[in-house]
Amino acid sequence: MKNRWFNFLLFICLVCSWAGAEQKPKNVILLIGDGLGVNQRIATSSYLGRPLEMDGGIKTLISTHSANSAVTDSAAAATALATGKKTNNGMLSISPDGKVLPTILERAGDLGMATGLVATSTITHATPAAFAAHRQNRNDELGVALDFFANKVDLLFGGGRELFLPPAKGGKRTDGKDLIAEFQRAGYYYLEQKAQLEELKALPAIGLFTDAGFPYAIENDGTLPTMHDLTKKALELLSQSPSGFFLMVEGSQIDWTCHANDPAATLFEIVAFDEAVAEALDFAKTHPDTLVIVVGDHETGGLKLDDGDPRALRSMKTSSRKLAQILNQNRNKAHELFCDYTGICPLPEELEKLMRTGNLEAAISKFLSEEAGLKWSTGGHSGAPLPLTAFGSGAELFREATDNTHVPQLVAESLGIEL
Ligand SMILES: [Zn+2]
């Protein structure tokens, strides 16, 4: 009898520990679409004619206001997503009264988890910066680079080479430091070309593929790695860590294309981001102890969905800004080029009217947006709530998330740590 009870209790304990292990993720992948609102997601899904990879999983809506504004900027939003605390616009993981706020990446690092940041802006831009830097002003990107070095982030992939180099080496560092050399002396592999990704087999590593930010995804001629390439490599390397990892991947330029109200560039940017999400979800399928969260930091552009069909933009070959340059340089062939680059042929007099406007890029974007049924209400950010989707181990917890500060709080809870 005693033995039966003992076996029963042992069974219960095994079930409990198994359930606990199921709940607690080993790896966390946080994918942030900068500027990614609900209508951006719906428009991209219509454009593709299928649901996005990021649209499955546990769904909720979160608010995004900052400590001093109903409409956040990326610095305050990323601070909320990294630290679970609100701060003022422009500040990076520092409280409004100047206190350093610990980040979820730093806490994960304290646990022995490997850490990584991937972005297509400068890697020192506001969103990645808030995870591993503490600065009063987001424009202090030179200082952010110093914080990344001090913080020993295991993997950094993005743009912004010039922020790590002194002027003598073509950089912008006013302190004269060659931070790339310092990273290398500290044992980091350094890469700056897509082909080098293939050869990279271990961490720590810093990959700075452009001087400033990447070009838009729609303008990437294949010489630069895509968000998907970077995410795939990051997962391959970080998953070598026996204690798991924390990875943040930012689709940085959704924000920039939405600021420009450029419909095709925006759709391409979100498709590229969704391909990175697909890679993360594939990884989570083979590593079920992985939590994947997809969220925006704020909405950009005040995008509304109007009569029209985003599939009208399926033949687009470049952004409005590139097309404006091409048309301005070849005015006598403008009509032919417009049809070729967009797959949409306006009447010649319609195009002539566009060409007469003071800002051709904006006129092209407006024309294409109308064709696709997309209507922008601002060139800035809006305070709209954002969809969040969560997948895998610990995802259930995210049903409770109603504010951006809940994201790292729930990640910390799922990992069993304090922020
Ligand atoms: Zn923005």
Short mmCIF file of C-alpha atoms and ligand atoms in Angstrom, two decimals:
data_model
loop_
_atom_site.label_atom_id
_atom_site.label_comp_id
_atom_site.label_asym_id
_atom_site.label_seq_id
_atom_site.Cartn_x
_atom_site.Cartn_y
_atom_site.Cartn_z
CA MET A 1 0.00 0.00 0.00
CA LYS A 2 2.78 2.34 1.06
CA ASN A 3 4.50 1.58 -2.19
CA ARG A 4 1.40 2.40 -4.23
CA TRP A 5 1.09 5.80 -2.56
CA PHE A 6 4.76 6.44 -3.12
CA ASN A 7 4.43 5.56 -6.81
CA PHE A 8 1.33 7.76 -7.11
CA LEU A 9 3.11 10.74 -5.52
CA LEU A 10 6.13 10.15 -7.72
CA PHE A 11 3.85 10.13 -10.77
CA ILE A 12 2.20 13.42 -9.67
CA CYS A 13 5.63 15.00 -9.13
CA LEU A 14 6.78 13.91 -12.58
CA VAL A 15 3.62 15.34 -14.17
CA CYS A 16 4.11 18.62 -12.25
CA SER A 17 7.73 18.97 -13.27
CA TRP A 18 6.86 18.06 -16.87
CA ALA A 19 4.07 20.66 -16.90
CA GLY A 20 6.45 23.22 -15.38
CA ALA A 21 9.07 22.43 -17.99
CA GLU A 22 6.41 22.84 -20.70
CA GLN A 23 5.53 26.27 -19.34
CA LYS A 24 9.04 27.61 -18.91
CA PRO A 25 10.71 28.49 -22.19
CA LYS A 26 14.41 27.95 -22.72
CA ASN A 27 14.59 30.38 -25.63
CA VAL A 28 12.78 33.67 -26.22
CA ILE A 29 12.45 35.35 -29.63
CA LEU A 30 10.86 38.80 -29.62
CA LEU A 31 10.13 40.18 -33.09
CA ILE A 32 9.23 43.88 -33.20
CA GLY A 33 7.77 45.46 -36.32
CA ASP A 34 8.56 49.15 -35.93
CA GLY A 35 5.42 51.05 -36.93
CA LEU A 36 3.43 47.83 -37.42
CA GLY A 37 -0.24 48.47 -36.73
CA VAL A 38 -3.31 46.34 -37.28
CA ASN A 39 -4.13 47.85 -40.69
CA GLN A 40 -0.54 47.34 -41.88
CA ARG A 41 -0.99 43.64 -41.04
CA ILE A 42 -4.39 43.39 -42.74
CA ALA A 43 -3.20 45.21 -45.88
CA THR A 44 -0.18 42.91 -46.19
CA SER A 45 -2.33 39.84 -45.73
CA SER A 46 -4.68 41.11 -48.50
CA TYR A 47 -1.66 41.84 -50.70
CA LEU A 48 -0.38 38.27 -50.27
CA GLY A 49 -3.85 36.74 -50.47
CA ARG A 50 -3.25 34.67 -47.32
CA PRO A 51 -2.86 35.13 -43.58
CA LEU A 52 0.56 36.29 -42.41
CA GLU A 53 2.81 33.90 -40.49
CA MET A 54 2.62 36.34 -37.56
CA ASP A 55 -1.20 36.22 -37.49
CA GLY A 56 -1.55 32.81 -35.78
CA GLY A 57 -1.01 32.00 -32.12
CA ILE A 58 -2.39 33.72 -29.02
CA LYS A 59 -3.76 37.18 -29.92
CA THR A 60 -4.21 40.32 -27.88
CA LEU A 61 -4.18 44.11 -28.26
CA ILE A 62 -1.80 46.36 -26.35
CA SER A 63 -1.68 50.09 -25.63
CA THR A 64 1.53 51.97 -26.37
CA HIS A 65 1.43 55.46 -24.77
CA SER A 66 4.68 56.71 -23.22
CA ALA A 67 5.17 58.40 -19.83
CA ASN A 68 4.77 61.87 -21.34
CA SER A 69 2.69 61.37 -24.49
CA ALA A 70 -0.34 59.50 -25.82
CA VAL A 71 1.74 58.94 -28.95
CA THR A 72 5.01 57.19 -28.22
CA ASP A 73 8.26 57.30 -30.13
CA SER A 74 10.40 54.23 -30.69
CA ALA A 75 12.73 54.97 -27.76
CA ALA A 76 9.99 55.08 -25.10
CA ALA A 77 8.14 52.18 -26.76
CA ALA A 78 11.26 50.01 -26.88
CA THR A 79 12.01 50.96 -23.26
CA ALA A 80 8.55 49.65 -22.32
CA LEU A 81 9.10 46.47 -24.36
CA ALA A 82 12.58 45.97 -22.87
CA THR A 83 12.13 47.00 -19.23
CA GLY A 84 8.40 46.84 -18.47
CA LYS A 85 8.45 50.54 -17.46
CA LYS A 86 7.14 53.68 -19.15
CA THR A 87 9.53 56.51 -19.89
CA ASN A 88 9.51 59.80 -21.78
CA ASN A 89 9.80 59.92 -25.55
CA GLY A 90 13.43 59.98 -26.64
CA MET A 91 14.82 58.14 -23.58
CA LEU A 92 16.44 54.71 -23.70
CA SER A 93 15.90 52.42 -20.70
CA ILE A 94 16.25 55.32 -18.27
CA SER A 95 13.27 56.38 -16.13
CA PRO A 96 11.85 59.93 -16.50
CA ASP A 97 13.74 60.81 -13.28
CA GLY A 98 17.01 59.48 -14.65
CA LYS A 99 17.27 55.98 -13.10
CA VAL A 100 18.76 53.09 -15.07
CA LEU A 101 16.06 50.49 -15.82
CA PRO A 102 17.28 46.89 -16.13
CA THR A 103 16.25 45.22 -19.38
CA ILE A 104 14.92 41.74 -20.10
CA LEU A 105 17.97 41.10 -22.32
CA GLU A 106 20.30 41.98 -19.44
CA ARG A 107 18.34 39.78 -17.03
CA ALA A 108 18.44 36.90 -19.51
CA GLY A 109 22.19 37.42 -19.81
CA ASP A 110 22.49 37.28 -15.99
CA LEU A 111 20.80 33.87 -16.18
CA GLY A 112 23.52 32.68 -18.55
CA MET A 113 21.31 32.85 -21.63
CA ALA A 114 22.98 33.96 -24.87
CA THR A 115 21.72 37.32 -26.16
CA GLY A 116 21.23 38.79 -29.61
CA LEU A 117 19.94 41.89 -31.40
CA VAL A 118 19.09 42.04 -35.10
CA ALA A 119 17.87 45.14 -36.96
CA THR A 120 17.88 46.64 -40.45
CA SER A 121 18.40 50.18 -39.15
CA THR A 122 21.68 51.11 -37.51
CA ILE A 123 22.04 48.52 -34.76
CA THR A 124 22.35 51.46 -32.34
CA HIS A 125 18.91 52.83 -33.37
CA ALA A 126 16.24 53.31 -30.69
CA THR A 127 14.57 49.90 -30.70
CA PRO A 128 17.61 47.61 -30.44
CA ALA A 129 19.35 50.23 -28.27
CA ALA A 130 16.74 50.09 -25.49
CA PHE A 131 17.48 46.38 -24.91
CA ALA A 132 21.17 46.80 -24.09
CA ALA A 133 21.89 50.50 -23.57
CA HIS A 134 20.87 53.23 -21.13
CA ARG A 135 20.92 56.73 -22.56
CA GLN A 136 19.05 59.96 -21.86
CA ASN A 137 18.80 60.67 -25.57
CA ARG A 138 18.18 58.18 -28.37
CA ASN A 139 20.33 60.28 -30.71
CA ASP A 140 23.40 59.33 -28.66
CA GLU A 141 24.08 56.36 -30.94
CA LEU A 142 27.85 56.62 -30.33
CA GLY A 143 27.14 56.10 -26.62
CA VAL A 144 24.78 53.21 -27.39
CA ALA A 145 27.62 51.43 -29.23
CA LEU A 146 29.77 51.77 -26.07
CA ASP A 147 26.94 50.31 -23.97
CA PHE A 148 26.61 47.34 -26.34
CA PHE A 149 30.31 46.64 -25.90
CA ALA A 150 30.13 46.95 -22.11
CA ASN A 151 26.99 44.79 -22.04
CA LYS A 152 28.70 41.94 -23.96
CA VAL A 153 25.71 41.23 -26.19
CA ASP A 154 26.67 37.95 -27.91
CA LEU A 155 25.26 38.74 -31.33
CA LEU A 156 24.73 42.10 -33.04
CA PHE A 157 23.56 42.15 -36.68
CA GLY A 158 22.48 45.34 -38.43
CA GLY A 159 23.67 48.54 -40.05
CA GLY A 160 25.63 51.49 -38.66
CA ARG A 161 29.30 50.62 -39.24
CA GLU A 162 30.22 54.34 -39.22
CA LEU A 163 29.09 54.63 -35.59
CA PHE A 164 31.74 52.11 -34.51
CA LEU A 165 34.70 53.65 -36.38
CA PRO A 166 36.80 56.84 -35.99
CA PRO A 167 36.87 59.46 -38.78
CA ALA A 168 40.31 58.19 -39.87
CA LYS A 169 38.62 54.93 -40.86
CA GLY A 170 35.58 56.53 -42.46
CA GLY A 171 33.50 56.58 -39.30
CA LYS A 172 31.77 59.16 -37.12
CA ARG A 173 33.15 58.43 -33.65
CA THR A 174 34.07 61.69 -32.00
CA ASP A 175 35.99 59.85 -29.25
CA GLY A 176 38.38 58.49 -31.90
CA LYS A 177 37.75 54.88 -30.80
CA ASP A 178 37.82 51.98 -33.22
CA LEU A 179 35.10 49.96 -31.52
CA ILE A 180 35.17 47.26 -34.19
CA ALA A 181 38.82 46.58 -33.30
CA GLU A 182 37.84 46.58 -29.63
CA PHE A 183 35.08 44.04 -30.25
CA GLN A 184 37.59 41.89 -32.17
CA ARG A 185 40.16 42.12 -29.36
CA ALA A 186 37.42 40.98 -26.99
CA GLY A 187 37.00 37.82 -29.11
CA TYR A 188 34.15 38.83 -31.42
CA TYR A 189 33.99 37.68 -35.03
CA TYR A 190 33.42 40.71 -37.24
CA LEU A 191 31.61 40.57 -40.54
CA GLU A 192 30.38 43.15 -43.01
CA GLN A 193 29.33 41.14 -46.06
CA LYS A 194 26.49 38.77 -46.76
CA ALA A 195 28.88 36.00 -47.92
CA GLN A 196 30.63 36.06 -44.52
CA LEU A 197 27.40 34.97 -42.81
CA GLU A 198 27.82 31.55 -44.39
CA GLU A 199 31.28 31.13 -42.82
CA LEU A 200 30.29 32.30 -39.35
CA LYS A 201 30.08 29.28 -37.07
CA ALA A 202 30.30 30.61 -33.51
CA LEU A 203 29.61 33.55 -31.19
CA PRO A 204 30.23 36.23 -30.09
CA ALA A 205 29.82 38.09 -33.37
CA ILE A 206 29.14 41.58 -34.64
CA GLY A 207 27.91 42.04 -38.21
CA LEU A 208 27.64 45.61 -39.53
CA PHE A 209 26.55 45.34 -43.14
CA THR A 210 26.04 49.01 -44.06
CA ASP A 211 27.51 52.37 -43.00
CA ALA A 212 24.12 53.70 -41.92
CA GLY A 213 20.76 51.85 -42.11
CA PHE A 214 19.96 49.19 -44.73
CA PRO A 215 18.14 50.31 -47.89
CA TYR A 216 14.43 49.43 -47.95
CA ALA A 217 13.73 45.72 -48.48
CA ILE A 218 12.13 46.57 -51.85
CA GLU A 219 15.45 48.17 -52.89
CA ASN A 220 17.69 45.28 -51.72
CA ASP A 221 19.33 44.00 -54.91
CA GLY A 222 20.51 40.81 -53.21
CA THR A 223 23.90 42.13 -52.11
CA LEU A 224 22.70 42.61 -48.53
CA PRO A 225 21.34 39.91 -46.24
CA THR A 226 17.57 39.92 -45.74
CA MET A 227 15.88 39.96 -42.34
CA HIS A 228 15.23 36.27 -42.94
CA ASP A 229 18.94 35.55 -43.59
CA LEU A 230 19.97 37.41 -40.43
CA THR A 231 17.33 35.73 -38.26
CA LYS A 232 18.18 32.28 -39.58
CA LYS A 233 21.88 32.74 -38.82
CA ALA A 234 21.16 34.28 -35.43
CA LEU A 235 19.03 31.27 -34.45
CA GLU A 236 21.62 28.80 -35.71
CA LEU A 237 24.33 30.43 -33.56
CA LEU A 238 22.33 31.35 -30.46
CA SER A 239 20.82 27.86 -30.22
CA GLN A 240 24.32 26.53 -29.52
CA SER A 241 23.96 28.04 -26.05
CA PRO A 242 23.22 25.27 -23.51
CA SER A 243 21.34 27.77 -21.30
CA GLY A 244 19.03 29.06 -24.05
CA PHE A 245 18.91 32.54 -25.51
CA PHE A 246 17.05 35.84 -25.80
CA LEU A 247 16.87 37.30 -29.32
CA MET A 248 15.19 40.53 -30.43
CA VAL A 249 14.67 41.00 -34.17
CA GLU A 250 13.42 44.35 -35.41
CA GLY A 251 11.72 45.02 -38.74
CA SER A 252 13.11 48.54 -38.45
CA GLN A 253 12.03 50.11 -41.67
CA ILE A 254 8.30 49.42 -41.62
CA ASP A 255 8.36 52.66 -39.63
CA TRP A 256 10.39 54.53 -42.24
CA THR A 257 8.27 53.43 -45.21
CA CYS A 258 5.11 54.32 -43.25
CA HIS A 259 6.57 57.75 -42.36
CA ALA A 260 7.07 58.19 -46.12
CA ASN A 261 3.47 56.93 -46.71
CA ASP A 262 4.99 54.65 -49.38
CA PRO A 263 2.53 51.79 -49.87
CA ALA A 264 4.62 49.29 -51.87
CA ALA A 265 7.77 49.78 -49.81
CA THR A 266 5.67 49.25 -46.66
CA LEU A 267 4.14 46.00 -47.94
CA PHE A 268 7.58 44.67 -48.96
CA GLU A 269 9.00 45.62 -45.56
CA ILE A 270 6.23 43.74 -43.74
CA VAL A 271 6.57 40.71 -46.02
CA ALA A 272 10.32 40.67 -45.28
CA PHE A 273 9.59 40.93 -41.55
CA ASP A 274 7.01 38.13 -41.82
CA GLU A 275 9.66 35.92 -43.46
CA ALA A 276 11.82 36.45 -40.36
CA VAL A 277 8.78 35.52 -38.23
CA ALA A 278 8.36 32.34 -40.33
CA GLU A 279 11.97 31.43 -39.57
CA ALA A 280 11.40 31.96 -35.84
CA LEU A 281 8.23 29.83 -35.95
CA ASP A 282 10.03 27.06 -37.84
CA PHE A 283 12.72 27.12 -35.18
CA ALA A 284 10.06 26.91 -32.47
CA LYS A 285 8.55 23.84 -34.16
CA THR A 286 11.80 21.92 -33.81
CA HIS A 287 12.59 23.54 -30.43
CA PRO A 288 9.25 23.47 -28.57
CA ASP A 289 10.86 25.06 -25.50
CA THR A 290 10.84 28.38 -27.41
CA LEU A 291 8.58 31.38 -26.83
CA VAL A 292 7.97 33.61 -29.88
CA ILE A 293 6.30 37.02 -29.55
CA VAL A 294 5.45 39.32 -32.48
CA VAL A 295 4.42 42.90 -31.77
CA GLY A 296 4.76 46.48 -33.02
CA ASP A 297 6.19 49.36 -30.99
CA HIS A 298 3.66 51.91 -32.28
CA GLU A 299 1.62 52.49 -35.40
CA THR A 300 3.07 54.79 -38.06
CA GLY A 301 1.17 56.66 -40.76
CA GLY A 302 -2.36 56.44 -39.31
CA LEU A 303 -3.11 53.90 -42.04
CA LYS A 304 -6.75 53.37 -43.01
CA LEU A 305 -8.13 50.75 -45.35
CA ASP A 306 -10.28 52.24 -48.09
CA ASP A 307 -11.94 50.99 -51.28
CA GLY A 308 -9.30 49.32 -53.41
CA ASP A 309 -7.07 46.28 -53.35
CA PRO A 310 -3.44 46.07 -52.15
CA ARG A 311 -2.90 43.35 -54.77
CA ALA A 312 -2.77 46.22 -57.29
CA LEU A 313 0.83 46.65 -56.09
CA ARG A 314 1.95 43.09 -56.80
CA SER A 315 4.10 44.10 -59.79
CA MET A 316 5.94 46.89 -57.97
CA LYS A 317 9.69 46.74 -58.51
CA THR A 318 10.90 49.62 -56.34
CA SER A 319 9.99 52.28 -53.79
CA SER A 320 8.36 55.62 -54.60
CA ARG A 321 11.60 57.44 -53.75
CA LYS A 322 13.69 55.33 -56.18
CA LEU A 323 11.01 55.59 -58.87
CA ALA A 324 10.90 59.39 -58.46
CA GLN A 325 14.67 59.51 -59.02
CA ILE A 326 14.41 57.27 -62.08
CA LEU A 327 11.57 59.34 -63.59
CA ASN A 328 13.33 62.63 -62.90
CA GLN A 329 16.44 61.37 -64.68
CA ASN A 330 14.48 60.03 -67.67
CA ARG A 331 11.59 62.44 -68.14
CA ASN A 332 11.17 61.66 -71.87
CA LYS A 333 10.59 57.97 -71.09
CA ALA A 334 8.64 58.57 -67.87
CA HIS A 335 5.40 56.89 -68.94
CA GLU A 336 7.06 53.70 -70.16
CA LEU A 337 9.22 53.51 -67.03
CA PHE A 338 6.31 54.17 -64.69
CA CYS A 339 4.34 51.28 -66.25
CA ASP A 340 7.38 49.01 -66.12
CA TYR A 341 8.29 49.72 -62.48
CA THR A 342 4.77 49.66 -61.06
CA GLY A 343 2.73 47.38 -63.34
CA ILE A 344 0.14 50.18 -63.29
CA CYS A 345 -0.24 52.43 -66.34
CA PRO A 346 -1.81 55.82 -65.64
CA LEU A 347 -3.14 57.88 -68.56
CA PRO A 348 -0.27 59.98 -70.00
CA GLU A 349 -2.00 63.19 -68.84
CA GLU A 350 -2.40 61.71 -65.34
CA LEU A 351 1.34 61.02 -65.18
CA GLU A 352 2.14 64.48 -66.53
CA LYS A 353 0.11 65.92 -63.66
CA LEU A 354 2.11 63.81 -61.17
CA MET A 355 5.38 64.92 -62.76
CA ARG A 356 4.43 68.59 -62.35
CA THR A 357 4.02 68.32 -58.57
CA GLY A 358 6.74 69.75 -56.34
CA ASN A 359 7.32 66.44 -54.54
CA LEU A 360 7.25 63.60 -57.06
CA GLU A 361 7.97 60.89 -54.48
CA ALA A 362 4.96 61.93 -52.37
CA ALA A 363 2.77 62.23 -55.48
CA ILE A 364 3.72 58.69 -56.62
CA SER A 365 3.01 57.31 -53.12
CA LYS A 366 -0.39 59.01 -53.05
CA PHE A 367 -1.30 57.71 -56.52
CA LEU A 368 -0.24 54.13 -55.66
CA SER A 369 -1.93 54.26 -52.24
CA GLU A 370 -5.22 55.21 -53.90
CA GLU A 371 -4.86 52.33 -56.38
CA ALA A 372 -4.34 49.94 -53.46
CA GLY A 373 -7.08 51.36 -51.21
CA LEU A 374 -4.66 52.61 -48.57
CA LYS A 375 -5.17 55.99 -46.95
CA TRP A 376 -2.57 57.61 -44.69
CA SER A 377 -3.65 60.16 -42.12
CA THR A 378 -0.24 61.29 -40.87
CA GLY A 379 3.45 61.31 -41.68
CA GLY A 380 4.12 60.58 -38.01
CA HIS A 381 3.08 58.00 -35.42
CA SER A 382 -0.40 57.37 -34.08
CA GLY A 383 -1.52 56.20 -30.65
CA ALA A 384 -3.53 53.24 -32.01
CA PRO A 385 -3.42 50.01 -29.98
CA LEU A 386 -1.39 47.23 -31.55
CA PRO A 387 -1.92 43.53 -32.15
CA LEU A 388 0.41 41.15 -30.32
CA THR A 389 0.69 37.48 -31.20
CA ALA A 390 2.52 34.86 -29.13
CA PHE A 391 3.48 31.28 -29.93
CA GLY A 392 5.06 28.29 -28.24
CA SER A 393 6.22 27.69 -24.71
CA GLY A 394 4.69 30.20 -22.27
CA ALA A 395 2.57 31.89 -24.96
CA GLU A 396 -0.65 31.36 -22.98
CA LEU A 397 0.51 33.95 -20.44
CA PHE A 398 0.27 36.65 -23.10
CA ARG A 399 -3.52 36.52 -23.12
CA GLU A 400 -3.17 38.88 -20.14
CA ALA A 401 -1.11 41.49 -22.00
CA THR A 402 -2.97 44.78 -22.50
CA ASP A 403 -0.08 47.25 -22.48
CA ASN A 404 3.42 47.28 -23.98
CA THR A 405 4.98 47.15 -20.47
CA HIS A 406 3.37 43.74 -19.94
CA VAL A 407 5.50 42.16 -22.67
CA PRO A 408 8.84 41.94 -20.82
CA GLN A 409 7.02 41.46 -17.50
CA LEU A 410 5.36 38.32 -18.91
CA VAL A 411 8.61 37.14 -20.51
CA ALA A 412 10.27 37.51 -17.08
CA GLU A 413 7.38 35.65 -15.44
CA SER A 414 7.62 32.84 -17.97
CA LEU A 415 11.37 32.56 -17.31
CA GLY A 416 10.75 32.67 -13.56
CA ILE A 417 12.83 35.81 -13.01
CA GLU A 418 12.31 39.36 -11.74
CA LEU A 419 12.76 42.31 -14.05
ZN ZN B 1 8.93 56.46 -36.46
#
